[in-house]
XYZ file of C-alpha atoms in Angstrom:
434
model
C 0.000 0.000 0.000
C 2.508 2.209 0.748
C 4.473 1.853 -2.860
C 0.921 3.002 -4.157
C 1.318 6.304 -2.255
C 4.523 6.760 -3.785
C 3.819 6.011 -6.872
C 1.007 8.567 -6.630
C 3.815 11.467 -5.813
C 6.230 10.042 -8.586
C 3.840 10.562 -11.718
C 4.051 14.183 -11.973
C 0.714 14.955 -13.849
C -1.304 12.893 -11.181
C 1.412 14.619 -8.522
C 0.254 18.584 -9.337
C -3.382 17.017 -9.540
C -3.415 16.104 -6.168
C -1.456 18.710 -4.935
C -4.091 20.913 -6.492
C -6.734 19.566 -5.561
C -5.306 19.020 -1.305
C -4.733 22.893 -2.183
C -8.173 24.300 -2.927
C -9.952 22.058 -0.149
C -7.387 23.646 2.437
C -8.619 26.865 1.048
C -12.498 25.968 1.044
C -11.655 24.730 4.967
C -9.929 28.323 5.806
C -13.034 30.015 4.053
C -15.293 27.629 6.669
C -13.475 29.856 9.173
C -14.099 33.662 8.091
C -16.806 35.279 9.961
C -18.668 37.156 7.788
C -19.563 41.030 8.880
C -22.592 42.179 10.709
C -22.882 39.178 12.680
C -22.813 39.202 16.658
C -20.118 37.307 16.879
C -21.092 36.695 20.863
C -24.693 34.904 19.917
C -22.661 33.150 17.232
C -21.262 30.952 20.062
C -24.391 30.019 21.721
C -26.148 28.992 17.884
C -23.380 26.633 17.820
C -24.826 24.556 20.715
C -28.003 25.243 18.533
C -27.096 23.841 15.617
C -26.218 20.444 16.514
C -29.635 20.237 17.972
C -32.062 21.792 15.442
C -32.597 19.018 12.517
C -32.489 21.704 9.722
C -29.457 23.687 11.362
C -27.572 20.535 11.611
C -28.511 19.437 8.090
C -27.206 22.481 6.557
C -24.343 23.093 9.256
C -23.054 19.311 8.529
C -23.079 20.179 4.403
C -20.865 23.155 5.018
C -18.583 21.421 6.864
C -19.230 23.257 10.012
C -19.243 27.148 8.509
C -22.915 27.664 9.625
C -22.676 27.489 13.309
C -19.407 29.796 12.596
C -21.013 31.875 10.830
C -18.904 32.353 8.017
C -18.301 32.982 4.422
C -19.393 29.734 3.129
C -22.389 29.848 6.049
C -24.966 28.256 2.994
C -22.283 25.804 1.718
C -22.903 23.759 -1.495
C -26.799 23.243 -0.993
C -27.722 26.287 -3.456
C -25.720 24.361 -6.250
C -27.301 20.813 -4.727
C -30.636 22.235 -5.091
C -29.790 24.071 -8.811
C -28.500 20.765 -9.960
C -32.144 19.048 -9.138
C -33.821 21.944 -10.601
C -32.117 21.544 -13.920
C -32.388 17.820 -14.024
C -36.023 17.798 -13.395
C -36.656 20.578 -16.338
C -34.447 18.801 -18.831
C -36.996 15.957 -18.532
C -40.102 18.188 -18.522
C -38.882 20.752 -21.475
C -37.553 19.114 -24.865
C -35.613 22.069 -25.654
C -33.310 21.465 -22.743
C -33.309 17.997 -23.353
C -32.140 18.622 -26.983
C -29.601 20.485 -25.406
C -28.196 17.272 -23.255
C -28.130 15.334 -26.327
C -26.044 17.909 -28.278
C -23.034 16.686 -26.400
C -20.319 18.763 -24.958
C -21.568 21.872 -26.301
C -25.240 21.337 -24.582
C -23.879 20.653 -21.376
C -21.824 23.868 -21.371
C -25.394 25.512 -22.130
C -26.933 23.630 -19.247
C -23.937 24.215 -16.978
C -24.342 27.662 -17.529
C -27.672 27.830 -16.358
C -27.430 25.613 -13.151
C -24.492 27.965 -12.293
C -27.176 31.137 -12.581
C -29.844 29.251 -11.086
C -27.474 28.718 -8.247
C -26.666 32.332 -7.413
C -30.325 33.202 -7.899
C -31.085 30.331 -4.999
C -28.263 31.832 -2.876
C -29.355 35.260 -2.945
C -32.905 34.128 -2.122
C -31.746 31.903 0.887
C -29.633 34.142 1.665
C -32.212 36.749 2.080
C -34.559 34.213 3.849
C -31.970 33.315 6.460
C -30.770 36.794 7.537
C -34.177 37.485 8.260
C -34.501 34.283 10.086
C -31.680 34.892 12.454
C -32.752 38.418 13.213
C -36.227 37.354 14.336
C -34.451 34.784 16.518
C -36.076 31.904 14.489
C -33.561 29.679 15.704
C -32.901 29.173 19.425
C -34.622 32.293 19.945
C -30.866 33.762 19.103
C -30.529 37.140 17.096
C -27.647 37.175 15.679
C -28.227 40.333 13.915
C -29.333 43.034 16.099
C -27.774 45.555 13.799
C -30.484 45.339 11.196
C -30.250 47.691 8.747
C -30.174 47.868 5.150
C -26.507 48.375 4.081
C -25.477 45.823 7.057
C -28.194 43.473 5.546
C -27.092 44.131 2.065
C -23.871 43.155 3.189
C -24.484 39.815 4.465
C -26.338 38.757 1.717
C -24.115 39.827 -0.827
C -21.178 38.156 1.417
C -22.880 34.603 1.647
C -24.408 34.674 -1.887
C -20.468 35.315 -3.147
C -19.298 32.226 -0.835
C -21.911 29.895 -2.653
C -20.579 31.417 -6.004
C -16.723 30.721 -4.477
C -17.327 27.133 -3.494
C -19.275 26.802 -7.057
C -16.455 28.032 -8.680
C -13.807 25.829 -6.143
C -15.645 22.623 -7.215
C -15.570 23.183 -10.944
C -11.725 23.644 -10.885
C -10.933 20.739 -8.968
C -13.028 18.529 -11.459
C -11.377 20.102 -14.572
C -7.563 20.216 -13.180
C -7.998 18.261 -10.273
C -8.696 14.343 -9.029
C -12.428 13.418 -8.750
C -15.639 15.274 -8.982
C -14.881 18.458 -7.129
C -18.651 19.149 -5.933
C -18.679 15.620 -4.254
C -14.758 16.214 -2.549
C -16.413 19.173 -1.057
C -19.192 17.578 0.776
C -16.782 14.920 1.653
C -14.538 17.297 3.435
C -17.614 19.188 4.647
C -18.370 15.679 6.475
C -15.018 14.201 7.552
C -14.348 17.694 9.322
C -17.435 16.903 11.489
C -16.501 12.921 12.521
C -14.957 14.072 15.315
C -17.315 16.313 16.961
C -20.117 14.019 16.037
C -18.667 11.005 17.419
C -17.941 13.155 20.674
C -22.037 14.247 20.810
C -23.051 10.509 20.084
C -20.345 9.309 22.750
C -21.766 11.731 25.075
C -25.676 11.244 24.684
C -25.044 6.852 24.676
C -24.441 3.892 26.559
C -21.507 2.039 26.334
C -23.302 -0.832 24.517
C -25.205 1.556 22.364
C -22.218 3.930 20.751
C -20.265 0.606 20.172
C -23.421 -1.467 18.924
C -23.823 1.988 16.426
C -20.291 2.286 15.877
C -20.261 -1.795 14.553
C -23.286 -0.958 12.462
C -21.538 1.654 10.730
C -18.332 -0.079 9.950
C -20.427 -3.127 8.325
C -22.893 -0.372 6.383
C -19.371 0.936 5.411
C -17.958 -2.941 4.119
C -20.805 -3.223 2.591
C -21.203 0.058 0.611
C -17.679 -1.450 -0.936
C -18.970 -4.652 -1.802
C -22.139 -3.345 -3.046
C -20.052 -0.767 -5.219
C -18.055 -3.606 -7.048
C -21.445 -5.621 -8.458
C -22.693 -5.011 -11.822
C -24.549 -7.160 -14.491
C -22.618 -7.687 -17.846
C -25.016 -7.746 -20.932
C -23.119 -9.706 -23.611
C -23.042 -7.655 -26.991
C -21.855 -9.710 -30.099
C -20.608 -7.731 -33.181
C -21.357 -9.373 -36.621
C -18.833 -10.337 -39.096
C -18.569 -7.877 -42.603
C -16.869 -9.151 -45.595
C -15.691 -6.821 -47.831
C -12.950 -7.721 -50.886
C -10.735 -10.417 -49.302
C -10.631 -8.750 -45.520
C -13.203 -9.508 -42.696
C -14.489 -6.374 -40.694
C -16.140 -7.019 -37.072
C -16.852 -9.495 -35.264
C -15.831 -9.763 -31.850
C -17.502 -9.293 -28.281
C -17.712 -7.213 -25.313
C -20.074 -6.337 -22.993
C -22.399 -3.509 -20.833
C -21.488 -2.725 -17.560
C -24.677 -2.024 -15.187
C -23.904 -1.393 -11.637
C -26.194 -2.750 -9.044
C -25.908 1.094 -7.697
C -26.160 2.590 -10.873
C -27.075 5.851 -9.763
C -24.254 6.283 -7.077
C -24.340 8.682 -3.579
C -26.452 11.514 -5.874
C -30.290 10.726 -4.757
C -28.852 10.510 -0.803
C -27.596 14.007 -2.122
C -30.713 14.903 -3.639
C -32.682 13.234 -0.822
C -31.297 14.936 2.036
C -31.356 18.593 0.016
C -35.124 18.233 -0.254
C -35.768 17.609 3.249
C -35.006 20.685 4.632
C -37.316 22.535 2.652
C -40.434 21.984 5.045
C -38.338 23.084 7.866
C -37.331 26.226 6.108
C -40.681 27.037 5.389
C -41.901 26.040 9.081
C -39.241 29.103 10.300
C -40.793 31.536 8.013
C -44.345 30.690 9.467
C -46.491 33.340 11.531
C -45.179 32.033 15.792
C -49.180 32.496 16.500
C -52.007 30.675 15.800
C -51.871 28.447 12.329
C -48.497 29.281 11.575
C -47.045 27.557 15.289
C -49.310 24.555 14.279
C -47.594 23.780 11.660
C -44.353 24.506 12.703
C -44.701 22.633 15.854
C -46.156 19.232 13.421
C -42.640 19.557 10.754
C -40.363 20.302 14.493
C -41.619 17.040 15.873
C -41.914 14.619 12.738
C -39.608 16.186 10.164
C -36.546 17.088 12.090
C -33.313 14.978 11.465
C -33.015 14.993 15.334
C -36.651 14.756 16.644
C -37.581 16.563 19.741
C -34.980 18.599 21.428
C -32.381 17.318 19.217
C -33.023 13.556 21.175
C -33.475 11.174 18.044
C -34.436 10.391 14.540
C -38.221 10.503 13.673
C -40.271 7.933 12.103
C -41.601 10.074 9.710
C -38.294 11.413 9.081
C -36.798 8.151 8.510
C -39.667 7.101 6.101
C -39.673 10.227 4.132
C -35.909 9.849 3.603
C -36.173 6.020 2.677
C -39.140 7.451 0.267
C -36.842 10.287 -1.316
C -33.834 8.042 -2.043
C -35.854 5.495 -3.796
C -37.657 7.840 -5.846
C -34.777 9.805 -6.533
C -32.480 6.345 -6.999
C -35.158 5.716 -10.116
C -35.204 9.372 -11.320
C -31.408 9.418 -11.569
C -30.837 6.077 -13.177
C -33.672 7.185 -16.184
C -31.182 9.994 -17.011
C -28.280 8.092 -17.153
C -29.327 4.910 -18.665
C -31.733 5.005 -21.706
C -32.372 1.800 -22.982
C -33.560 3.615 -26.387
C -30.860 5.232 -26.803
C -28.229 2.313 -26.019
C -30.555 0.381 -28.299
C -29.918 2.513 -31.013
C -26.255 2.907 -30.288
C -25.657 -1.089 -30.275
C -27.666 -1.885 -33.534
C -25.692 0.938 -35.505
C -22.562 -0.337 -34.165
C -23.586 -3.622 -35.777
C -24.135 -5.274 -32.466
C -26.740 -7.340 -30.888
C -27.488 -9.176 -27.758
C -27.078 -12.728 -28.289
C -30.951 -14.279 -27.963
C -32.334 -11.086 -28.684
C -33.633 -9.586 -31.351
C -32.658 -5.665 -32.189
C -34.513 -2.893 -32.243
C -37.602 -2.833 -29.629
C -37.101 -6.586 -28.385
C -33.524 -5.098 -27.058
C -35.185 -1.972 -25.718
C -37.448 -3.737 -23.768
C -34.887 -6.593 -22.300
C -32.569 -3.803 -21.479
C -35.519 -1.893 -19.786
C -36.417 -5.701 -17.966
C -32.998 -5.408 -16.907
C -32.629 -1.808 -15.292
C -35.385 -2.392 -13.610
C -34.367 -5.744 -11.978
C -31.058 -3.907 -10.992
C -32.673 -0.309 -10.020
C -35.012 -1.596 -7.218
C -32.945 -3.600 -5.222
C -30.123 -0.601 -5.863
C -32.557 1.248 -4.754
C -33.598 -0.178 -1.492
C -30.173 -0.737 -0.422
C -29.191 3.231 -1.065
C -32.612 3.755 1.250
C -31.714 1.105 4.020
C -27.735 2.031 3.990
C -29.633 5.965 4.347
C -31.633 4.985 7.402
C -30.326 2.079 9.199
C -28.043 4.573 11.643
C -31.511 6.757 12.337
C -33.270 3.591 13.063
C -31.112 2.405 15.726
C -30.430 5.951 17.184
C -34.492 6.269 16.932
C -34.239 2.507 19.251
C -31.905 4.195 21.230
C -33.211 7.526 21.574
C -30.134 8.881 21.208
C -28.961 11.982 18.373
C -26.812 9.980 15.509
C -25.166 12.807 13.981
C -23.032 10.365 11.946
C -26.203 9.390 9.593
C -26.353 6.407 6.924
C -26.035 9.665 4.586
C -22.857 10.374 5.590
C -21.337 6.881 5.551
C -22.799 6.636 1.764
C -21.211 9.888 0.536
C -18.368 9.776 2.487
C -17.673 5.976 1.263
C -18.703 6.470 -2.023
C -16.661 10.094 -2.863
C -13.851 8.186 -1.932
C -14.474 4.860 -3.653
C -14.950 7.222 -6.956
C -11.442 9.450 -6.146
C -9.697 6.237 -5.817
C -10.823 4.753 -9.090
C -9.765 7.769 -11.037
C -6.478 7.892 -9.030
C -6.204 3.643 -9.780
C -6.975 4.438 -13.425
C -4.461 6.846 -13.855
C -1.539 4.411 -11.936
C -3.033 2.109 -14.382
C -2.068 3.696 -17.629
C 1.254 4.044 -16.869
C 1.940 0.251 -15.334
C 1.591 1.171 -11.564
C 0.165 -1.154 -8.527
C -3.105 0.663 -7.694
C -5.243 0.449 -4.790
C -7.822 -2.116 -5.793
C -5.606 -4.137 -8.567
């Protein structure tokens, strides 16, 4: 293992790579730390408490890798872009011009690129709005943290946090085009590994001895198996027919379709736990009086990640999750799997399946297929997303640490060490998995 790590520093392309990309996560981890202006920085200390107990401060406090109970720069962390990304997803379906546009290639996805990164500043600005208003009314703890409410200091703030989102937007893309792995995903997964150790400290605190060890087991086999999982995939066999033309034979030949049993990867767990704090935001814009407290005090007690008081998972919160990630597991696999498409491709190719015939026979074993593979993917994603809030819901005890966590966390890294293997690879290295 260790020759791997120096073969890693010998090749220098993958070398300034890394180096890069250890560089702009050490600067996304000092911009965690800026304060930004016009906040008390006195009430900031007691929302920190806060934050670890409120399910929708701890959602988004856990996503930017602990900048929200600082209060700083990057206080709204990657969820605008998260949220963008869904938004633009769900129209290309919807509207065939943007779909048209995904098809186009390289040049449609610039397009599309383009307009997540607008729709993400838009989002920002608007959360960013929503939020300073939020803290000033004490919507949170009962806290203000902005007692100095007036326009150019509120003007300020937003502005500030809205050009964080745009900084960690921009952070991302460069470590995916210069960098190792998908730089969006590396940021959440620093976001989360910087909070392991005060998590563990709050679980430690809150459980028995038997309970933090019986969780801490659980999450070392959800972790195994994440790995295993990651490794299946069905092989469709594709045969290429044989072309004679003059005296030489073209074709011929076989090879084969990869489809993972996790197709879709960590993105619905992404997706899943973006949606859920909607509700919540909307429950700390609600009227305190009459109506309003009604249904804030229904989405406190069923929808928060940690329940009542910050004490434990929620049923309902646990079920809507499961819910999202399935849903979302199917939504995501649709857009990067078409069977009428691959269909298409194989028969122009001058390939078949063996057994079947082309055209719509192979669309609709490929779609008998995906769907075979998508629903058990599916309910694994779900059940590896829950099982932690399940036994902390047993236990009645906060698992900051979620299922959520162990699949991004696992998974970013699975997918960074697969590009860093490929690249040992190509140039006759040991990797990590060969």
């Amino acid at each position: 293992m260790l020759s791997v790590y120096r073969n890693m520093f010998k090749i220098r392309d993958l070398r300034t790579k890394i180096l890069f990309t250890l560089g702009i996560l050490a600067l996304y981890r000092f911009g965690t730390a800026v304060p930004v202006p016009g906040v008390d920085a006195d009430a900031v200390s007691v929302l920190a408490q806060t934050a670890r107990d409120q399910g929708f401060l701890g959602l988004l406090n856990l996503f930017s890798g602990g900048a929200l109970e600082r209060m700083s720069v990057f206080a709204l962390g990657i969820m605008p872009y998260i949220t963008a990304t869904i938004i633009m997803q769900l129209l290309t379906v919807v509207i065939p011009k943007l779909q048209a546009l995904q098809e186009e290639g390289e040049s449609g996805q610039k397009v599309i690129t383009q307009w997540t990164r607008y729709t993400t500043v838009g989002l920002a600005l608007l959360q960013a709005a929503s939020f300073t208003q939020l803290l000033h009314q004490g919507s949170f703890g009962g806290i203000d943290l902005i007692p100095d409410f007036t326009v150019r200091n509120v003007t300020l703030i937003i502005i500030t946090w809205t050009a964080g989102t745009a900084l960690i937007m921009w952070l991302g893309e460069l470590i995916t085009q210069r960098g190792v792995g998908n730089g969006m995903s590396l940021i959440i997964f620093i976001s989360i590994v910087s909070q392991l150790p005060s998590q563990f400290g709050v679980l430690k605190a809150s459980a028995l001895a038997y309970q933090f060890w019986s969780i801490v087991l659980l999450m070392f086999v959800l972790t195994v198996g994440i790995i295993f999982v990651d490794q299946g995939q069905r092989r469709i066999p594709i045969q290429f027919s044989r072309r004679v033309r003059g005296r030489k034979v073209l074709g011929g030949g076989a090879t084969y379709i990869p489809l993972k049993v996790n197709m879709a990867g960590v993105i619905p767990v992404i997706f899943a736990t973006s949606v859920m704090y909607f509700p919540v935001l909307v429950a700390s814009a609600l009227p305190p009086t009459g109506w309003g407290q009604t249904v804030r005090d229904w989405i406190n007690d069923n929808l928060l990640q940690s329940g009542v008081g910050g004490l434990s998972p929620t049923l309902p919160y646990i079920a809507m999750l499961a819910l999202l990630v399935v849903a979302f597991t199917y939504f995501y696999t649709a857009i990067q799997f078409d069977p009428v498409q691959q269909a298409d491709r194989i028969q122009r190719q001058g390939g078949f399946i063996p057994g079947i015939r082309p055209g719509r026979a192979t669309v609709r074993y490929l779609e008998t297929v995906l769907s075979r593979i998508t629903l058990p993917g599916s309910l694994y994603l779900a059940l590896v997303a829950v099982a932690p809030s399940i036994l902390g819901w047993l236990y009645s005890v906060p698992v900051g640490l979620s299922g959520v966590s162990i699949l991004i966390v696992t998974g970013v890294a699975l997918e960074t060490m697969k590009q860093i293997e490929s690249q040992l690879m190509m140039r006759n290295y040991e990797g990590f998995l060969s």
